[in-house]
PDB file of C-alpha atoms in Angstrom:
ATOM      1  CA  MET A   1     162.714 224.190 158.768  1.00  0.00           C
ATOM      2  CA  SER A   2     163.322 224.997 155.019  1.00  0.00           C
ATOM      3  CA  LYS A   3     166.972 225.346 155.692  1.00  0.00           C
ATOM      4  CA  VAL A   4     167.195 222.003 156.996  1.00  0.00           C
ATOM      5  CA  LEU A   5     164.834 220.359 153.767  1.00  0.00           C
ATOM      6  CA  LEU A   6     167.575 221.799 151.778  1.00  0.00           C
ATOM      7  CA  ILE A   7     170.398 220.259 153.634  1.00  0.00           C
ATOM      8  CA  ILE A   8     168.476 216.919 153.596  1.00  0.00           C
ATOM      9  CA  GLY A   9     168.606 217.306 150.021  1.00  0.00           C
ATOM     10  CA  ILE A  10     171.739 218.074 149.062  1.00  0.00           C
ATOM     11  CA  ALA A  11     172.693 215.396 151.358  1.00  0.00           C
ATOM     12  CA  LEU A  12     170.547 212.784 149.573  1.00  0.00           C
ATOM     13  CA  GLY A  13     171.550 214.101 146.499  1.00  0.00           C
ATOM     14  CA  VAL A  14     175.498 213.447 147.399  1.00  0.00           C
ATOM     15  CA  TYR A  15     174.617 210.165 148.648  1.00  0.00           C
ATOM     16  CA  TRP A  16     172.605 209.049 145.257  1.00  0.00           C
ATOM     17  CA  LEU A  17     175.453 210.282 143.342  1.00  0.00           C
ATOM     18  CA  TRP A  18     177.869 208.610 144.891  1.00  0.00           C
ATOM     19  CA  ARG A  19     176.133 205.227 144.665  1.00  0.00           C
ATOM     20  CA  GLN A  20     175.860 205.682 141.035  1.00  0.00           C
ATOM     21  CA  GLY A  21     179.653 206.208 141.386  1.00  0.00           C
ATOM     22  CA  ARG A  22     180.377 202.741 143.462  1.00  0.00           C
ATOM     23  CA  MET A  23     177.697 200.925 141.131  1.00  0.00           C
ATOM     24  CA  ALA A  24     179.868 202.052 137.937  1.00  0.00           C
ATOM     25  CA  GLU A  25     182.807 200.462 139.541  1.00  0.00           C
ATOM     26  CA  SER A  26     181.694 197.829 140.360  1.00  0.00           C
ATOM     27  CA  ARG A  27     179.929 196.450 136.762  1.00  0.00           C
ATOM     28  CA  GLU A  28     183.795 197.925 135.277  1.00  0.00           C
ATOM     29  CA  ALA A  29     185.423 195.480 137.685  1.00  0.00           C
ATOM     30  CA  ARG A  30     183.386 192.509 137.279  1.00  0.00           C
ATOM     31  CA  PRO A  31     184.811 190.132 134.780  1.00  0.00           C
ATOM     32  CA  ALA A  32     182.575 188.463 132.308  1.00  0.00           C
ATOM     33  CA  PRO A  33     181.477 185.202 132.743  1.00  0.00           C
ATOM     34  CA  PRO A  34     182.782 182.234 130.992  1.00  0.00           C
ATOM     35  CA  GLU A  35     180.660 181.351 127.261  1.00  0.00           C
ATOM     36  CA  SER A  36     179.267 177.998 127.661  1.00  0.00           C
ATOM     37  CA  PRO A  37     179.370 175.331 124.894  1.00  0.00           C
ATOM     38  CA  ALA A  38     175.849 174.955 124.623  1.00  0.00           C
ATOM     39  CA  ALA A  39     175.673 179.152 124.473  1.00  0.00           C
ATOM     40  CA  ALA A  40     178.348 179.099 121.782  1.00  0.00           C
ATOM     41  CA  ARG A  41     176.436 176.499 119.676  1.00  0.00           C
ATOM     42  CA  GLN A  42     173.606 179.064 119.638  1.00  0.00           C
ATOM     43  CA  SER A  43     175.523 181.645 118.838  1.00  0.00           C
ATOM     44  CA  THR A  44     176.793 180.505 115.563  1.00  0.00           C
ATOM     45  CA  VAL A  45     175.281 181.611 112.225  1.00  0.00           C
ATOM     46  CA  THR A  46     173.739 179.345 109.761  1.00  0.00           C
ATOM     47  CA  PRO A  47     175.208 179.856 106.389  1.00  0.00           C
ATOM     48  CA  LEU A  48     172.429 181.622 103.888  1.00  0.00           C
ATOM     49  CA  GLN A  49     170.367 179.442 101.343  1.00  0.00           C
ATOM     50  CA  ASP A  50     169.649 180.383  98.141  1.00  0.00           C
ATOM     51  CA  MET A  51     165.602 181.075  98.089  1.00  0.00           C
ATOM     52  CA  VAL A  52     163.040 179.869  95.534  1.00  0.00           C
ATOM     53  CA  ALA A  53     159.300 180.570  94.500  1.00  0.00           C
ATOM     54  CA  CYS A  54     156.385 178.155  93.912  1.00  0.00           C
ATOM     55  CA  ALA A  55     155.289 178.544  90.792  1.00  0.00           C
ATOM     56  CA  HIS A  56     152.290 177.979  91.617  1.00  0.00           C
ATOM     57  CA  CYS A  57     151.489 181.082  95.011  1.00  0.00           C
ATOM     58  CA  GLY A  58     154.736 182.555  94.490  1.00  0.00           C
ATOM     59  CA  LEU A  59     155.475 181.709  98.267  1.00  0.00           C
ATOM     60  CA  HIS A  60     159.702 182.092  98.776  1.00  0.00           C
ATOM     61  CA  LEU A  61     161.373 179.540 100.442  1.00  0.00           C
ATOM     62  CA  PRO A  62     164.886 177.714 100.944  1.00  0.00           C
ATOM     63  CA  ARG A  63     165.898 175.898  97.819  1.00  0.00           C
ATOM     64  CA  SER A  64     166.542 172.501 100.338  1.00  0.00           C
ATOM     65  CA  GLU A  65     162.891 172.725 101.473  1.00  0.00           C
ATOM     66  CA  ALA A  66     161.667 173.694  97.309  1.00  0.00           C
ATOM     67  CA  LEU A  67     159.915 170.369  95.836  1.00  0.00           C
ATOM     68  CA  ALA A  68     161.770 170.652  92.449  1.00  0.00           C
ATOM     69  CA  ASP A  69     159.736 169.415  89.203  1.00  0.00           C
ATOM     70  CA  GLY A  70     162.386 170.045  86.161  1.00  0.00           C
ATOM     71  CA  PRO A  71     164.898 167.859  85.731  1.00  0.00           C
ATOM     72  CA  GLY A  72     168.005 167.642  87.617  1.00  0.00           C
ATOM     73  CA  GLY A  73     166.266 168.972  90.585  1.00  0.00           C
ATOM     74  CA  SER A  74     165.853 172.504  88.528  1.00  0.00           C
ATOM     75  CA  ALA A  75     162.703 174.795  88.145  1.00  0.00           C
ATOM     76  CA  PRO A  76     159.841 175.097  88.287  1.00  0.00           C
ATOM     77  CA  PHE A  77     159.770 174.773  92.074  1.00  0.00           C
ATOM     78  CA  TYR A  78     156.620 174.323  93.993  1.00  0.00           C
ATOM     79  CA  CYS A  79     156.540 174.810  97.879  1.00  0.00           C
ATOM     80  CA  SER A  80     154.044 171.456  98.914  1.00  0.00           C
ATOM     81  CA  ALA A  81     153.091 168.635  96.860  1.00  0.00           C
ATOM     82  CA  ALA A  82     149.561 169.561  96.223  1.00  0.00           C
ATOM     83  CA  HIS A  83     151.268 172.712  93.860  1.00  0.00           C
ATOM     84  CA  ARG A  84     153.151 170.433  92.460  1.00  0.00           C
ATOM     85  CA  GLN A  85     150.245 168.392  91.091  1.00  0.00           C
ATOM     86  CA  SER A  86     148.073 171.282  90.261  1.00  0.00           C
ATOM     87  CA  GLY A  87     151.020 172.611  88.193  1.00  0.00           C
ATOM     88  CA  ARG A  88     151.675 168.800  86.181  1.00  0.00           C
ATOM     89  CA  GLN A  89     147.654 169.033  85.535  1.00  0.00           C
ATOM     90  CA  ALA A  90     148.186 172.595  83.738  1.00  0.00           C
TER      91      ALA A  90
END
């Protein structure tokens, strides 16, 4: 009885190894799907932006989203209109 179980175990092991080899071959032979234009647009990297800190609370945010209170759009920067108002009152 134990010899039969041993032979069945060996046969299952050989079958499992054979299946693994076939699956690996099929993965290597399969060509990569073409990338769609929508996927290409999503994979583009956005450029880095300068970060500034709010003069009131210290929150860091991109310069393009900050509210500048200085001459010519320079410092001090604020994260919201409420913080800009509090900065003017001080």
